[in-house]
mmCIF file of C-alpha atoms in Angstrom:
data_model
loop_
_atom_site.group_PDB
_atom_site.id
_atom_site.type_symbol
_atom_site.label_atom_id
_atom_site.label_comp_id
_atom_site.label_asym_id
_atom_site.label_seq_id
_atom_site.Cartn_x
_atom_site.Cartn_y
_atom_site.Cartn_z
ATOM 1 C CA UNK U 150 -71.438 -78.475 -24.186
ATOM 2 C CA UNK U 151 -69.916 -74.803 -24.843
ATOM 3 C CA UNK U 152 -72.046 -74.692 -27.639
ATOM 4 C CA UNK U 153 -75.280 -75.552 -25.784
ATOM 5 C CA UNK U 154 -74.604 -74.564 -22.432
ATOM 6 C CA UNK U 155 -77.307 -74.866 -19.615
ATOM 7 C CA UNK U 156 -78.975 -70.837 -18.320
ATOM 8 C CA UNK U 157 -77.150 -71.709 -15.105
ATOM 9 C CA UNK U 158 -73.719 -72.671 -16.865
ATOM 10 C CA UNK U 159 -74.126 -69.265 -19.075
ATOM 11 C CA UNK U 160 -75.172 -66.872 -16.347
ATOM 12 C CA UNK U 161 -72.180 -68.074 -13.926
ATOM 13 C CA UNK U 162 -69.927 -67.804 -17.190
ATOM 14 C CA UNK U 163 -70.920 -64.404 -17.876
ATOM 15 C CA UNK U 164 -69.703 -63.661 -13.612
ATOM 16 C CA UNK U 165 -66.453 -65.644 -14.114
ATOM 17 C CA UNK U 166 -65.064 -64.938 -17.246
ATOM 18 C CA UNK U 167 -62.422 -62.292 -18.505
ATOM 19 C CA UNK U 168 -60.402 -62.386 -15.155
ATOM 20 C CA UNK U 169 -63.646 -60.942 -13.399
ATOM 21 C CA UNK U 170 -62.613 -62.635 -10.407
ATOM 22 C CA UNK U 171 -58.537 -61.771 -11.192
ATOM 23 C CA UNK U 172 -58.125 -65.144 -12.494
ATOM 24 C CA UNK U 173 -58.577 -66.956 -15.546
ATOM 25 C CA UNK U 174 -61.106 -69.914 -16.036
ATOM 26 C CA UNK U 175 -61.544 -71.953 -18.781
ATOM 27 C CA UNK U 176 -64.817 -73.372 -19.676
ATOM 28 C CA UNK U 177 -65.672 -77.625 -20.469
ATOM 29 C CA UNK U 178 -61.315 -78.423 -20.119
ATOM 30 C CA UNK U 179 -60.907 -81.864 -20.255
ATOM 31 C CA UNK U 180 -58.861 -83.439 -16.578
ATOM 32 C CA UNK U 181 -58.592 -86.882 -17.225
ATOM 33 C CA UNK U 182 -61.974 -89.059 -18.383
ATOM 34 C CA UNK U 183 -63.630 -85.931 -17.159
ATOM 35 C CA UNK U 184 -64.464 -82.783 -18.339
ATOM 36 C CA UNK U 185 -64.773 -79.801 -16.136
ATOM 37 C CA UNK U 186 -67.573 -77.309 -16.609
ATOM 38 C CA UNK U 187 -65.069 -74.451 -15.002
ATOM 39 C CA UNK U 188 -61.526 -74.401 -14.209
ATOM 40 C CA UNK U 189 -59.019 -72.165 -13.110
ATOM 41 C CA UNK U 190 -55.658 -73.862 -13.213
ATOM 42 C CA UNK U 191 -53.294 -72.118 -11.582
ATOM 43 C CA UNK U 192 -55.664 -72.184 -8.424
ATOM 44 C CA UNK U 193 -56.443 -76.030 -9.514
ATOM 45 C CA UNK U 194 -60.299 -75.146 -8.747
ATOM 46 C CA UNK U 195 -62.925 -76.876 -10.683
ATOM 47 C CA UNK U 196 -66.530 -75.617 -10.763
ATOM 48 C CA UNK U 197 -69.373 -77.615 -11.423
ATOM 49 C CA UNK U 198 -72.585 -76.393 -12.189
ATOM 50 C CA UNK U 199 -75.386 -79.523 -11.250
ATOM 51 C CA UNK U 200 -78.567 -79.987 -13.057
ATOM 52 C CA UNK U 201 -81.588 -81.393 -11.468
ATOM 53 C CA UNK U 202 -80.358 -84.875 -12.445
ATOM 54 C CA UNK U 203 -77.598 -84.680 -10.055
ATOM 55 C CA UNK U 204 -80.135 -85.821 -7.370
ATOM 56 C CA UNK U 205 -80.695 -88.915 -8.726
ATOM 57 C CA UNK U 206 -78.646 -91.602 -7.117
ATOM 58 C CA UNK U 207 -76.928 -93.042 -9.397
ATOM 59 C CA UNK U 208 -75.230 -89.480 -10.640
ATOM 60 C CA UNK U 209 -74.855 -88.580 -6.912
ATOM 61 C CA UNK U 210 -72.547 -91.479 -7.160
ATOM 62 C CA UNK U 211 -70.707 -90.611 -10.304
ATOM 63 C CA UNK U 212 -70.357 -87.384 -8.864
ATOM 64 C CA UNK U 213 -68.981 -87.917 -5.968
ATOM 65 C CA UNK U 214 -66.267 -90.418 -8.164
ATOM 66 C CA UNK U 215 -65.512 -87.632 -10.155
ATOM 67 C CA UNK U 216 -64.744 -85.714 -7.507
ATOM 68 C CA UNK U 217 -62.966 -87.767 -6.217
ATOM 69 C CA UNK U 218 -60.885 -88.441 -9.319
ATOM 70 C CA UNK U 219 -60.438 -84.634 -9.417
ATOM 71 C CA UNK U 220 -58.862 -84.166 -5.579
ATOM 72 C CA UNK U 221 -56.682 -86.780 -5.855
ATOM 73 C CA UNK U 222 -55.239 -85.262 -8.839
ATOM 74 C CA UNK U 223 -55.163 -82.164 -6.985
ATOM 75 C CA UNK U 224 -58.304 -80.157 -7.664
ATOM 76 C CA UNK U 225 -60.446 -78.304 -5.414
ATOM 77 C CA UNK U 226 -64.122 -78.646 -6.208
ATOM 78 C CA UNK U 227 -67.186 -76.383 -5.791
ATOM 79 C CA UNK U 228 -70.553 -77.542 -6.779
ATOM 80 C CA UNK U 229 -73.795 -75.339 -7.140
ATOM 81 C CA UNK U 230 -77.028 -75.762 -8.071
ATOM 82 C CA UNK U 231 -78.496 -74.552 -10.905
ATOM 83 C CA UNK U 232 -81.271 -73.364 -9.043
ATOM 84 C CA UNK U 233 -77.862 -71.763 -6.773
ATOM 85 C CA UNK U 234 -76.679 -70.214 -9.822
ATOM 86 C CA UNK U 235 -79.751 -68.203 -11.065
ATOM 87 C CA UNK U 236 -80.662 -67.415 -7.898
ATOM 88 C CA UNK U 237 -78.324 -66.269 -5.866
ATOM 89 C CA UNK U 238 -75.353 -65.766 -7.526
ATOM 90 C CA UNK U 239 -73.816 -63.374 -5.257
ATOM 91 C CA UNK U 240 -73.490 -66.255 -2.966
ATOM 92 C CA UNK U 241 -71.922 -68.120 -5.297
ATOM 93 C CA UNK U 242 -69.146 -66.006 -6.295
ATOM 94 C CA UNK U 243 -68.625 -65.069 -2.926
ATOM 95 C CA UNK U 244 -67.884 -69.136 -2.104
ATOM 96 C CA UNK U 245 -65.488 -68.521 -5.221
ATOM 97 C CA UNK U 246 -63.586 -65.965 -4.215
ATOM 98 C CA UNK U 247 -63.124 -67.427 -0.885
ATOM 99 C CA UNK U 248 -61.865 -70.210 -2.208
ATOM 100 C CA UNK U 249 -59.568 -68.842 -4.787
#
């Protein structure tokens, strides 16, 4: 996936990366069976960016496993849109920063 990364996944990567946000994330880090799309570990937050497939029901239920999975093993998660992403990113990173 970091070779073909979604617009959404590239444009928030492009916000997050090189301790923009005065920490460092890491992009598609494995965390178990699962693979992260954005982590920063020393504030154990995970960042997923969510296609338009992530309506459907049966990934709104592997979703919500994952995440899950992720909080028990101490991760806090933030989801977005892709449609989030692109469009309002200043939103986003705002939710980030709060957060972190």
């Amino acid at each position: 996936m970091r070779k073909k990364p979604t617009d959404a996944e590239k444009f928030l990567w492009e916000h997050i990366r090189g301790n923009q946000l005065d920490v460092h994330f890491r992009r598609q880090h494995p965390i178990g069976i699962y693979i992260a799309d954005f982590i920063c570990l020393d504030k154990r937050l995970v960042i997923e960016a969510d296609g338009g497939y992530h309506q459907l029901q049966n990934q709104m239920e592997w979703d919500q496993l994952r995440t899950n999975y992720l909080e028990s093993q101490g991760y806090c998660v933030l989801r977005f849109t892709n449609e989030e992403i692109l469009q309002n990113i200043d939103s986003c990173l705002q939710i980030i920063k709060n957060h972190l």
